CSV table of C-alpha atoms and ligand atoms in Angstrom, one decimal:
chain,number,residue,atom,x,y,z
A,1,MET,CA,-6.7,7.2,7.0
A,2,ALA,CA,-6.8,4.0,4.9
A,3,GLN,CA,-6.2,0.1,5.2
A,4,GLY,CA,-3.4,0.2,2.9
A,5,HIS,CA,-1.8,2.8,4.9
A,6,ILE,CA,-2.6,1.7,8.5
A,7,ILE,CA,-1.1,-1.9,8.1
A,8,PRO,CA,2.3,-0.4,7.1
A,9,PHE,CA,2.7,1.5,9.9
A,10,LEU,CA,1.4,-0.9,12.5
A,11,ALA,CA,3.7,-3.5,11.0
A,12,LEU,CA,6.2,-0.9,11.2
A,13,ALA,CA,5.5,0.3,14.9
A,14,HIS,CA,5.6,-3.7,15.6
A,15,HIS,CA,8.9,-4.0,13.8
A,16,ILE,CA,10.6,-0.8,16.1
A,17,GLU,CA,9.4,-1.7,19.4
A,18,ARG,CA,11.0,-5.4,18.5
A,19,THR,CA,14.6,-3.9,17.2
A,20,GLN,CA,15.2,-0.7,18.5
A,21,ASN,CA,15.5,-1.5,22.5
A,22,HIS,CA,13.9,1.2,24.6
A,23,SER,CA,11.9,3.3,22.0
A,24,ARG,CA,8.5,4.5,23.3
A,25,ILE,CA,6.2,4.2,20.4
A,26,THR,CA,3.0,6.6,20.4
A,27,PHE,CA,0.5,6.1,17.1
A,28,VAL,CA,-2.0,8.9,16.4
A,29,ASN,CA,-4.8,8.8,14.4
A,30,THR,CA,-8.7,9.8,14.7
A,31,LYS,CA,-11.3,7.9,17.0
A,32,LEU,CA,-12.3,5.0,14.7
A,33,ASN,CA,-8.9,4.2,13.4
A,34,ILE,CA,-7.9,4.0,16.9
A,35,GLN,CA,-10.1,1.8,17.9
A,36,LYS,CA,-9.7,-0.3,15.2
A,37,LEU,CA,-6.0,-0.6,15.9
A,38,ARG,CA,-6.4,-1.4,20.0
A,39,SER,CA,-8.3,-4.7,18.9
A,40,SER,CA,-5.7,-5.9,16.7
A,41,LEU,CA,-2.6,-5.0,19.4
A,42,PRO,CA,-1.1,-7.7,21.6
A,43,PRO,CA,-2.1,-7.3,25.4
A,44,ASP,CA,1.3,-7.2,26.3
A,45,SER,CA,2.4,-4.2,23.2
A,46,THR,CA,4.4,-1.1,24.6
A,47,ILE,CA,2.8,0.9,21.4
A,48,HIS,CA,0.4,3.9,22.8
A,49,LEU,CA,-2.2,4.9,21.1
A,50,LEU,CA,-3.3,8.9,20.7
A,51,GLU,CA,-6.7,10.5,19.1
A,52,ILE,CA,-6.8,13.2,17.5
A,53,PRO,CA,-10.4,14.9,17.0
A,54,PHE,CA,-12.2,14.6,13.7
A,55,GLU,CA,-15.7,15.2,12.8
A,56,SER,CA,-16.3,13.7,9.1
A,57,SER,CA,-19.5,15.4,8.5
A,58,ASP,CA,-18.0,18.5,8.8
A,59,HIS,CA,-16.3,17.9,6.0
A,60,GLY,CA,-19.0,17.1,3.1
A,61,LEU,CA,-18.4,13.2,4.1
A,62,PRO,CA,-21.1,10.8,5.3
A,63,PRO,CA,-20.8,10.8,9.7
A,64,ALA,CA,-18.3,8.6,10.8
A,65,THR,CA,-16.2,8.3,8.0
A,66,GLU,CA,-12.4,8.3,8.9
A,67,ASN,CA,-11.2,5.6,6.4
A,68,THR,CA,-11.0,5.1,3.2
A,69,ASP,CA,-12.7,1.7,2.8
A,70,VAL,CA,-15.9,2.7,3.5
A,71,LEU,CA,-16.1,5.1,1.0
A,72,PRO,CA,-16.6,5.3,-3.0
A,73,TYR,CA,-13.7,6.5,-5.4
A,74,PRO,CA,-14.8,10.0,-5.6
A,75,LEU,CA,-15.2,10.7,-1.8
A,76,ILE,CA,-11.7,9.7,-1.3
A,77,VAL,CA,-9.8,13.1,-2.5
A,78,ARG,CA,-12.5,14.8,0.0
A,79,LEU,CA,-11.1,12.7,2.9
A,80,LEU,CA,-7.6,13.5,2.3
A,81,ASP,CA,-8.3,17.0,1.9
A,82,ALA,CA,-10.3,16.8,4.9
A,83,SER,CA,-7.5,15.7,6.9
A,84,THR,CA,-5.3,18.7,6.5
A,85,SER,CA,-7.8,19.7,9.2
A,86,LEU,CA,-5.9,17.4,11.9
A,87,ARG,CA,-3.0,19.8,11.8
A,88,PRO,CA,-3.8,22.4,14.6
A,89,ALA,CA,-4.5,19.7,16.9
A,90,PHE,CA,-1.4,17.7,16.0
A,91,LYS,CA,0.9,20.8,16.5
A,92,THR,CA,-0.4,21.1,19.7
A,93,LEU,CA,-0.4,17.7,20.6
A,94,VAL,CA,3.3,17.3,19.8
A,95,HIS,CA,4.1,21.2,21.4
A,96,ASP,CA,2.7,20.0,24.7
A,97,LEU,CA,5.0,16.8,24.5
A,98,ILE,CA,7.6,19.0,23.9
A,99,ALA,CA,6.7,21.3,27.1
A,100,GLY,CA,5.9,18.5,29.1
A,101,GLY,CA,9.6,17.6,28.8
A,102,ASP,CA,8.7,14.5,26.7
A,103,ARG,CA,10.6,15.6,23.2
A,104,PRO,CA,9.8,13.0,20.6
A,105,LEU,CA,12.9,11.7,18.8
A,106,CYS,CA,11.4,11.7,15.9
A,107,ILE,CA,8.0,11.7,13.9
A,108,ILE,CA,7.0,9.1,11.1
A,109,SER,CA,4.3,10.1,9.1
A,110,ASP,CA,2.2,9.0,6.1
A,111,ILE,CA,2.9,10.0,2.1
A,112,PHE,CA,-0.6,11.8,2.5
A,113,PHE,CA,0.5,14.2,5.6
A,114,GLY,CA,3.1,16.2,4.2
A,115,TRP,CA,2.1,19.1,6.2
A,116,THR,CA,3.3,17.2,9.8
A,117,ALA,CA,6.9,17.5,8.0
A,118,THR,CA,6.2,21.4,8.3
A,119,VAL,CA,4.9,21.0,11.9
A,120,ALA,CA,8.1,19.5,12.6
A,121,LYS,CA,10.4,21.6,11.1
A,122,GLU,CA,8.5,24.5,12.9
A,123,LEU,CA,9.1,22.7,16.2
A,124,GLY,CA,12.3,21.5,15.7
A,125,VAL,CA,11.7,17.7,15.6
A,126,PHE,CA,13.2,14.9,13.1
A,127,HIS,CA,10.9,14.0,10.7
A,128,ALA,CA,10.6,11.1,8.3
A,129,VAL,CA,7.6,10.2,5.7
A,130,PHE,CA,7.0,6.5,5.7
A,131,SER,CA,6.0,5.6,2.2
A,132,GLY,CA,3.9,2.4,2.2
A,133,ALA,CA,4.5,2.4,-1.2
A,134,GLY,CA,7.7,1.6,-3.1
A,135,GLY,CA,10.2,3.1,-4.5
A,136,TYR,CA,9.8,2.9,-8.5
A,137,GLY,CA,6.4,3.3,-8.2
A,138,LEU,CA,6.0,6.4,-6.0
A,139,ALA,CA,9.1,7.9,-7.9
A,140,CYS,CA,6.7,7.7,-10.9
A,141,TYR,CA,3.9,8.9,-8.9
A,142,TYR,CA,5.8,12.1,-7.5
A,143,SER,CA,7.5,12.8,-10.8
A,144,ILE,CA,4.1,12.9,-12.7
A,145,TRP,CA,2.3,15.0,-10.0
A,146,THR,CA,4.4,17.0,-10.3
A,147,SER,CA,5.1,17.9,-13.8
A,148,LEU,CA,2.0,16.5,-15.5
A,149,PRO,CA,2.4,15.4,-18.6
A,150,PRO,CA,0.6,16.8,-21.9
A,151,ARG,CA,-3.1,15.9,-21.8
A,152,GLN,CA,-3.0,14.3,-25.7
A,153,SER,CA,-0.1,12.5,-25.5
A,154,GLU,CA,-0.6,8.6,-25.7
A,155,GLU,CA,3.1,8.1,-24.5
A,156,PHE,CA,5.7,10.0,-22.8
A,157,ALA,CA,8.6,10.3,-20.8
A,158,LEU,CA,8.6,11.3,-17.2
A,159,GLU,CA,10.8,14.6,-17.2
A,160,ASP,CA,12.8,13.8,-14.4
A,161,PHE,CA,12.9,10.1,-14.1
A,162,GLU,CA,15.6,9.2,-16.9
A,163,GLY,CA,14.5,6.4,-19.2
A,164,ILE,CA,11.1,6.0,-17.6
A,165,ARG,CA,8.4,6.0,-20.4
A,166,ILE,CA,4.4,6.0,-19.7
A,167,GLN,CA,1.3,5.1,-21.4
A,168,LYS,CA,-1.6,7.0,-21.0
A,169,THR,CA,-3.3,4.0,-19.9
A,170,GLN,CA,-1.0,3.8,-17.3
A,171,LEU,CA,-2.1,6.6,-15.4
A,172,PRO,CA,-5.0,6.8,-13.1
A,173,LEU,CA,-8.3,8.5,-13.3
A,174,SER,CA,-7.1,11.1,-10.6
A,175,ILE,CA,-3.7,12.3,-12.8
A,176,LEU,CA,-5.9,11.6,-16.3
A,177,GLU,CA,-8.6,14.2,-15.1
A,178,ALA,CA,-6.1,16.5,-13.3
A,179,ASP,CA,-5.6,20.0,-15.0
A,180,GLY,CA,-4.3,22.4,-12.1
A,181,SER,CA,-7.5,22.8,-10.7
A,182,ASP,CA,-9.7,20.0,-9.7
A,183,SER,CA,-9.4,18.8,-6.3
A,184,TRP,CA,-6.7,15.9,-6.6
A,185,SER,CA,-4.3,18.8,-7.8
A,186,LEU,CA,-5.1,21.3,-5.3
A,187,PHE,CA,-4.4,19.1,-2.5
A,188,GLN,CA,-1.4,17.1,-4.2
A,189,ASN,CA,0.2,20.6,-5.2
A,190,LYS,CA,-0.4,21.4,-1.0
A,191,ASN,CA,0.8,18.0,-0.2
A,192,LEU,CA,4.0,16.4,-2.0
A,193,PRO,CA,6.1,19.9,-2.2
A,194,ALA,CA,6.2,19.8,1.9
A,195,TRP,CA,7.8,16.7,2.1
A,196,VAL,CA,10.8,18.7,1.3
A,197,ASP,CA,10.6,19.9,5.1
A,198,SER,CA,11.4,16.5,5.7
A,199,SER,CA,14.4,14.5,7.0
A,200,GLY,CA,14.3,11.6,5.0
A,201,ILE,CA,12.1,8.6,3.7
A,202,LEU,CA,11.1,5.5,4.9
A,203,PHE,CA,10.3,2.9,2.2
A,204,ASN,CA,8.7,-0.2,2.9
A,205,THR,CA,11.1,-1.7,0.4
A,206,VAL,CA,14.3,-3.6,0.0
A,207,GLU,CA,17.2,-1.8,-1.9
A,208,GLU,CA,18.6,-4.7,-3.9
A,209,PHE,CA,15.7,-4.6,-5.7
A,210,ASP,CA,14.1,-1.3,-5.7
A,211,TRP,CA,17.0,1.0,-6.0
A,212,ILE,CA,15.9,3.0,-9.1
A,213,GLY,CA,13.2,4.4,-7.5
A,214,LEU,CA,15.2,5.2,-4.2
A,215,SER,CA,18.0,7.0,-6.0
A,216,TYR,CA,14.9,9.0,-7.3
A,217,PHE,CA,14.2,10.5,-4.3
A,218,LYS,CA,17.7,11.2,-3.1
A,219,LYS,CA,18.5,13.3,-6.2
A,220,LYS,CA,15.2,14.9,-6.5
A,221,LEU,CA,14.7,15.8,-2.8
A,222,GLY,CA,18.5,15.7,-1.8
A,223,ILE,CA,17.0,14.1,1.4
A,224,PRO,CA,18.0,10.2,2.4
A,225,ALA,CA,16.0,7.5,1.3
A,226,TRP,CA,16.0,4.3,3.4
A,227,ALA,CA,14.7,0.9,2.4
A,228,ILE,CA,13.7,-1.0,5.5
A,229,GLY,CA,11.7,-3.4,4.3
A,230,PRO,CA,9.6,-5.8,4.0
A,231,VAL,CA,7.6,-4.9,7.3
A,232,LEU,CA,4.6,-7.0,7.2
A,233,LEU,CA,1.9,-7.6,9.7
A,234,SER,CA,1.7,-11.4,10.4
A,235,SER,CA,-2.2,-12.8,10.0
A,236,GLU,CA,-2.0,-13.0,13.8
A,237,SER,CA,-1.8,-9.4,14.0
A,238,ARG,CA,-4.7,-8.5,11.8
A,239,ASP,CA,-7.9,-7.0,13.2
A,240,ARG,CA,-10.3,-8.4,11.0
A,241,ALA,CA,-9.4,-11.8,10.1
A,242,GLY,CA,-12.3,-12.4,7.4
A,243,LYS,CA,-13.5,-15.9,7.1
A,244,SER,CA,-9.8,-17.6,8.4
A,245,SER,CA,-10.9,-21.0,9.3
A,246,ASP,CA,-13.0,-21.4,6.6
A,247,CYS,CA,-10.1,-20.3,4.2
A,248,LYS,CA,-7.6,-22.7,5.7
A,249,ALA,CA,-9.5,-25.4,5.5
A,250,TRP,CA,-10.5,-25.2,2.1
A,251,LEU,CA,-6.9,-24.5,1.0
A,252,ASP,CA,-5.2,-27.5,2.9
A,253,GLY,CA,-7.9,-30.0,0.3
A,254,LYS,CA,-6.4,-28.7,-2.5
A,255,PRO,CA,-2.8,-29.5,-4.1
A,256,GLU,CA,0.5,-27.5,-3.8
A,257,ARG,CA,0.3,-24.3,-5.7
A,258,SER,CA,-2.9,-25.0,-7.9
A,259,VAL,CA,-4.9,-22.3,-6.0
A,260,LEU,CA,-5.1,-18.7,-7.6
A,261,TYR,CA,-6.5,-15.7,-5.2
A,262,VAL,CA,-7.8,-12.7,-6.3
A,263,SER,CA,-8.3,-9.6,-4.8
A,264,PHE,CA,-8.0,-5.9,-5.4
A,265,GLY,CA,-7.0,-4.4,-1.9
A,266,SER,CA,-8.5,-3.1,1.2
A,267,HIS,CA,-11.1,-0.9,-0.9
A,268,ASN,CA,-11.3,-1.0,-4.9
A,269,THR,CA,-13.7,-2.5,-6.9
A,270,ILE,CA,-14.1,-2.7,-10.5
A,271,SER,CA,-16.9,-2.1,-13.1
A,272,PRO,CA,-19.7,-4.6,-13.3
A,273,ALA,CA,-18.9,-5.0,-17.2
A,274,GLN,CA,-15.5,-6.5,-15.9
A,275,MET,CA,-16.5,-8.4,-12.9
A,276,MET,CA,-19.1,-10.2,-15.5
A,277,GLU,CA,-15.7,-11.1,-17.5
A,278,LEU,CA,-13.4,-11.9,-14.7
A,279,GLY,CA,-16.3,-14.1,-13.4
A,280,LYS,CA,-16.1,-16.0,-16.7
A,281,ALA,CA,-12.2,-16.0,-16.9
A,282,LEU,CA,-12.2,-17.8,-13.5
A,283,GLU,CA,-15.2,-20.0,-14.6
A,284,SER,CA,-13.8,-21.2,-18.2
A,285,SER,CA,-9.9,-21.2,-16.6
A,286,GLY,CA,-11.2,-24.7,-14.5
A,287,ARG,CA,-8.7,-23.7,-11.8
A,288,ASN,CA,-9.2,-23.5,-8.2
A,289,PHE,CA,-9.1,-20.1,-7.2
A,290,ILE,CA,-10.5,-17.7,-3.9
A,291,TRP,CA,-11.9,-14.2,-5.1
A,292,ALA,CA,-12.6,-11.9,-2.4
A,293,VAL,CA,-15.6,-10.2,-3.8
A,294,ARG,CA,-16.8,-6.9,-3.1
A,295,PRO,CA,-19.9,-4.7,-5.0
A,296,PRO,CA,-19.0,-3.5,-8.5
A,297,ILE,CA,-18.7,0.3,-9.1
A,298,GLY,CA,-22.2,1.7,-8.8
A,299,PHE,CA,-23.1,-0.3,-5.7
A,300,ASP,CA,-22.9,0.7,-2.4
A,301,ILE,CA,-19.3,-0.8,-1.4
A,302,ASN,CA,-20.6,-1.5,1.9
A,303,SER,CA,-23.8,-4.0,1.0
A,304,ASP,CA,-24.2,-7.5,0.3
A,305,PHE,CA,-22.5,-9.1,-2.4
A,306,ARG,CA,-25.0,-10.7,-5.1
A,307,SER,CA,-23.3,-13.0,-6.7
A,308,GLU,CA,-26.6,-13.8,-8.9
A,309,GLU,CA,-26.7,-10.6,-10.0
A,310,TRP,CA,-22.9,-9.6,-10.7
A,311,LEU,CA,-21.4,-12.8,-11.8
A,312,PRO,CA,-22.3,-15.4,-14.5
A,313,GLU,CA,-25.7,-17.2,-14.5
A,314,GLY,CA,-25.2,-20.3,-12.2
A,315,PHE,CA,-21.5,-19.3,-11.4
A,316,GLU,CA,-21.1,-20.7,-7.8
A,317,GLU,CA,-22.7,-23.8,-8.9
A,318,LYS,CA,-20.4,-24.8,-11.9
A,319,THR,CA,-17.4,-23.6,-9.9
A,320,SER,CA,-18.5,-25.6,-6.7
A,321,GLY,CA,-15.8,-27.5,-5.0
A,322,ARG,CA,-13.0,-25.5,-6.8
A,323,GLY,CA,-14.5,-21.8,-6.2
A,324,LEU,CA,-14.7,-19.9,-3.0
A,325,LEU,CA,-16.1,-16.4,-2.8
A,326,VAL,CA,-15.2,-14.6,0.6
A,327,GLU,CA,-17.1,-11.3,1.0
A,328,LYS,CA,-15.3,-7.9,1.4
A,329,TRP,CA,-12.4,-9.2,3.4
A,330,ALA,CA,-10.4,-12.1,3.4
A,331,PRO,CA,-7.3,-13.4,5.4
A,332,GLN,CA,-4.7,-12.7,2.6
A,333,VAL,CA,-1.5,-13.5,4.4
A,334,GLU,CA,-2.9,-16.7,5.4
A,335,ILE,CA,-4.4,-17.5,1.9
A,336,LEU,CA,-1.0,-16.2,0.3
A,337,SER,CA,1.4,-18.2,2.9
A,338,HIS,CA,-0.8,-21.6,2.2
A,339,ARG,CA,1.4,-23.9,0.2
A,340,ALA,CA,-1.8,-24.5,-2.3
A,341,THR,CA,-1.8,-20.7,-3.4
A,342,GLY,CA,0.1,-20.6,-6.8
A,343,GLY,CA,-0.4,-17.1,-7.9
A,344,PHE,CA,-2.1,-14.0,-7.3
A,345,LEU,CA,-5.0,-11.8,-9.3
A,346,THR,CA,-3.6,-8.2,-7.5
A,347,HIS,CA,-4.2,-4.9,-8.4
A,348,CYS,CA,-0.5,-4.5,-7.3
A,349,GLY,CA,-0.8,-2.0,-4.1
A,350,TRP,CA,2.5,-2.4,-2.7
A,351,ASN,CA,1.3,-4.5,0.6
A,352,SER,CA,0.1,-6.9,-1.5
A,353,VAL,CA,2.8,-7.3,-4.0
A,354,LEU,CA,5.1,-7.7,-0.3
A,355,GLU,CA,3.3,-10.1,0.9
A,356,SER,CA,2.9,-12.0,-2.2
A,357,LEU,CA,6.4,-12.1,-3.0
A,358,SER,CA,7.4,-12.9,0.6
A,359,PHE,CA,5.7,-16.3,-0.1
A,360,GLY,CA,7.1,-16.4,-3.6
A,361,VAL,CA,3.9,-16.1,-5.1
A,362,PRO,CA,3.9,-15.0,-8.5
A,363,MET,CA,1.2,-12.1,-9.5
A,364,ILE,CA,-1.1,-11.2,-12.4
A,365,GLY,CA,-1.3,-7.6,-12.1
A,366,TRP,CA,-4.7,-5.1,-12.7
A,367,ALA,CA,-3.8,-1.9,-11.4
A,368,MET,CA,-6.9,0.5,-10.7
A,369,ALA,CA,-5.4,3.3,-9.2
A,370,GLY,CA,-2.8,5.5,-7.5
A,371,GLU,CA,1.1,4.3,-8.1
A,372,GLN,CA,-0.3,0.5,-9.0
A,373,PHE,CA,0.1,1.0,-12.6
A,374,PHE,CA,3.7,1.9,-12.2
A,375,ASN,CA,3.7,-0.9,-9.6
A,376,VAL,CA,3.0,-3.6,-12.3
A,377,LYS,CA,5.2,-1.9,-14.9
A,378,PHE,CA,7.9,-2.5,-12.4
A,379,LEU,CA,7.0,-6.2,-11.4
A,380,GLU,CA,6.7,-7.1,-15.2
A,381,GLU,CA,9.4,-5.1,-16.8
A,382,GLU,CA,12.1,-5.0,-14.4
A,383,LEU,CA,11.5,-7.8,-12.1
A,384,GLY,CA,9.8,-10.6,-13.9
A,385,VAL,CA,7.6,-11.5,-11.4
A,386,CYS,CA,4.4,-10.5,-12.8
A,387,VAL,CA,2.4,-10.7,-16.0
A,388,GLU,CA,-0.5,-7.6,-16.8
A,389,ALA,CA,-3.9,-8.8,-17.2
A,390,ALA,CA,-5.9,-5.5,-17.4
A,391,ARG,CA,-5.6,-1.5,-16.9
A,392,GLY,CA,-7.7,0.6,-14.6
A,393,LYS,CA,-11.4,0.3,-13.1
A,394,THR,CA,-13.1,0.9,-16.5
A,395,CYS,CA,-11.2,-0.4,-19.4
A,396,GLU,CA,-12.6,-3.2,-21.5
A,397,VAL,CA,-11.6,-6.3,-20.6
A,398,SER,CA,-12.4,-9.8,-22.1
A,399,SER,CA,-12.3,-13.0,-20.4
A,400,GLU,CA,-10.2,-14.9,-22.8
A,401,THR,CA,-7.4,-12.5,-22.1
A,402,ILE,CA,-7.8,-12.3,-18.8
A,403,ARG,CA,-7.9,-16.6,-19.0
A,404,SER,CA,-4.8,-16.5,-21.1
A,405,LYS,CA,-2.9,-14.9,-18.4
A,406,ILE,CA,-3.9,-17.2,-15.5
A,407,GLU,CA,-2.9,-19.8,-17.6
A,408,MET,CA,0.3,-18.7,-18.3
A,409,VAL,CA,1.0,-17.7,-14.6
A,410,MET,CA,-0.7,-20.9,-13.4
A,411,ASP,CA,0.7,-23.2,-15.6
A,412,GLY,CA,4.2,-24.6,-13.6
A,413,GLU,CA,5.4,-26.4,-16.8
A,414,GLY,CA,5.3,-23.7,-19.3
A,415,GLU,CA,8.1,-21.8,-19.9
A,416,LYS,CA,6.7,-18.5,-18.6
A,417,GLY,CA,5.2,-20.4,-15.5
A,418,ILE,CA,8.5,-22.0,-14.7
A,419,GLU,CA,10.4,-18.5,-14.9
A,420,ILE,CA,8.2,-16.6,-13.0
A,421,ARG,CA,7.9,-19.0,-10.4
A,422,ARG,CA,11.8,-18.9,-10.3
A,423,LYS,CA,12.0,-14.9,-10.3
A,424,ALA,CA,9.5,-15.1,-7.4
A,425,SER,CA,11.6,-17.1,-5.5
A,426,GLU,CA,14.8,-15.2,-5.6
A,427,VAL,CA,12.9,-11.9,-4.9
A,428,LYS,CA,11.6,-14.0,-2.1
A,429,GLU,CA,15.2,-14.6,-1.2
A,430,MET,CA,16.3,-11.2,-1.6
A,431,MET,CA,13.1,-9.9,0.9
A,432,ARG,CA,14.6,-12.5,3.5
A,433,LYS,CA,18.2,-11.5,3.6
A,434,ALA,CA,17.2,-7.9,3.6
A,435,MET,CA,16.0,-8.3,6.8
A,436,CYS,CA,18.3,-11.3,8.0
A,437,ASP,CA,19.7,-10.5,11.8
A,438,SER,CA,21.4,-13.8,11.9
A,439,ASP,CA,23.5,-15.1,8.6
A,440,ALA,CA,27.2,-14.8,9.0
A,441,GLY,CA,27.4,-11.6,6.7
A,442,GLY,CA,26.0,-10.1,9.3
A,443,LYS,CA,22.6,-7.7,9.4
A,444,GLY,CA,20.4,-7.4,6.1
A,445,SER,CA,20.8,-4.2,3.9
A,446,SER,CA,16.7,-3.2,5.7
A,447,LEU,CA,18.0,-3.6,9.2
A,448,LYS,CA,21.0,-1.5,8.8
A,449,SER,CA,19.0,1.1,7.4
A,450,LEU,CA,16.7,1.2,10.2
A,451,ASP,CA,19.6,1.7,12.6
A,452,GLU,CA,21.0,4.6,10.4
A,453,PHE,CA,17.5,6.3,10.3
A,454,PHE,CA,17.8,6.0,14.1
A,455,MET,CA,21.0,7.3,14.5
A,456,ALA,CA,20.6,10.1,12.3
A,457,ALA,CA,17.1,10.9,14.7
A,458,LYS,CA,19.4,11.0,17.9
A,459,LYS,CA,22.1,12.9,16.3
A,460,SER,CA,19.7,15.6,15.0
A,461,MET,CA,18.3,15.5,18.9
A,462,THR,CA,21.5,15.7,20.5
A,463,ALA,CA,22.2,18.9,18.2
A,464,THR,CA,18.8,20.3,19.2
A,465,ALA,CA,19.5,19.9,22.8
A,466,GLU,CA,22.7,21.6,22.6
A,467,ARG,CA,21.3,24.3,20.7
A,468,SER,CA,19.0,24.9,23.4
A,469,SER,CA,20.9,24.6,26.3
A,470,ASP,CA,23.4,27.7,24.7
A,471,GLU,CA,20.5,29.7,24.3
A,472,PRO,CA,20.9,32.8,26.6
A,473,VAL,CA,17.9,32.6,29.4
A,474,VAL,CA,16.0,35.7,28.8
A,475,GLY,CA,13.9,37.0,32.1
B,1,UPG,O1,-9.8,-8.7,1.5
B,1,UPG,C1,-8.7,-8.1,2.0
B,1,UPG,C2,-8.3,-7.1,1.1
B,1,UPG,C3,-7.0,-6.7,1.6
B,1,UPG,N1,-6.3,-6.8,2.8
B,1,UPG,C4,-5.1,-6.6,3.5
B,1,UPG,O2,-5.0,-4.9,3.4
B,1,UPG,C5,-4.2,-4.7,2.8
B,1,UPG,C6,-4.2,-3.9,1.2
B,1,UPG,O3,-3.1,-3.1,1.0
B,1,UPG,P1,-2.5,-3.2,-0.4
B,1,UPG,O4,-2.6,-4.7,-1.0
B,1,UPG,O5,-1.6,-2.1,-0.8
B,1,UPG,O6,-3.7,-2.5,-1.0
B,1,UPG,P2,-4.6,-0.5,-0.9
B,1,UPG,O7,-5.5,-0.9,0.2
B,1,UPG,O8,-5.3,-0.6,-2.1
B,1,UPG,O9,-3.2,0.0,-0.9
B,1,UPG,C7,-3.3,1.6,-0.6
B,1,UPG,O10,-1.5,1.8,-0.2
B,1,UPG,C8,-0.7,1.0,-0.8
B,1,UPG,C9,0.5,1.1,0.1
B,1,UPG,O11,0.8,2.6,0.1
B,1,UPG,C10,-0.7,1.3,-1.9
B,1,UPG,O12,0.1,0.9,-2.9
B,1,UPG,C11,-1.7,1.3,-3.0
B,1,UPG,O13,-1.8,2.1,-4.2
B,1,UPG,C12,-3.1,2.2,-2.1
B,1,UPG,O14,-4.3,2.0,-2.9
B,1,UPG,C13,-2.9,-5.8,2.3
B,1,UPG,O15,-2.0,-5.6,3.9
B,1,UPG,C14,-3.9,-7.0,2.6
B,1,UPG,O16,-3.0,-8.1,3.3
B,1,UPG,C15,-6.7,-8.2,3.5
B,1,UPG,O17,-6.1,-8.9,4.5
B,1,UPG,N2,-8.2,-8.1,3.1
């Protein structure tokens, strides 16, 4: 029930539809999310859409709230918790399919729907969690949630993830405030342990560069972790195209790799003070930029953007011609794929990371929540494709610091600028190969993993069928 999760699920559904012959896919979600999805499916799509009932106002949420993108941060955990109420309707749905002779081959569910693994186990259906997050970032997140660090430590080693040290400033607010009895702890204490009921985890990532995190899950949960990515949604398959043509036309007039794209994903925003500093940094950097803007923390996230109030005085006039503000939703893939885009200031949500790297665009990291802090650590320390600019939605940042990181990444002639672009190109190539079906060497690793996953699901289905035919008929 979040755009950042629905997008990779839709991409996965398209990918399965294309690569696995004769598979029938049913996409299950609540009414409003299904409505949005319907508009983004091509007319010839074989993907079925099914709604399950959900009344947000029954859970202390505003009416018609079914997606995190319309919610302020404090209400997100309430939506997650409310989503567990879908369990009986979901169980009935799967039960009815089985009773009608249409047993599903497998159920693939989101990381926040741990309970679906338990339902699948009860009904004897093969189940996998699909993580739109990467292996390394999710491994840190899982490890910390299942063994909360002492509150006073400024830096600590992860108990079950060898060699990884985390600083307190890298913890999302939900974990910083967790004491075992708060809403996030209560939710995660139910959600994460349920993953062991699953038969494996599918990751939207690539084995060749994300094996550390994948190994963590194989060892920790004793189930397979299949890297099947990157599965990405093309700009044509996106429902909310934003100001598509405006951005493209604007980018067409800019030199190669000269534009910095700034966006913090589908629902995050920063504090008013941070927004002011970021504005100053973009102004003083003298660089071209596209900034996907959203009202800062403390203001209605769905309201119009007031640049004269939230950005430095005269910002739009001073950056006219070299800066473009896009309100609420930008055509991100179109921007990242354009030859004029040379860098991405991002919160490092995993979809943004994959989208950026699939076009070889290096990043400036500013994590906001969830596993994003660990993604930044991974991208900077392990892959060398990112430099960190700031941490969190409330930290103090100065325009000078942000500007220096912008210059470092956007400077195609400086040592760092050259190196980071080289590494980003290397990762882009790894991603291409993982999904490649035509190189002389045969299928790429991610395509092979998806085949393995389907083989495991089919084997399990055959075993279930054999078991039920062995059962004595009771009159
Ligand atoms: O103006 C915008 C903003 C976002 N997007 C798209 O929305 C998605 C955003 O996904 P992501 O970058 O992963 O950010 P979040 O929406 O914040 O993602 C959530 O889901 C991710 C995958 O599980 C996690 O890595 C993040 O921590 C979690 O916040 C991407 O496909 C973007 O292309 C747009 O097209 N236009």
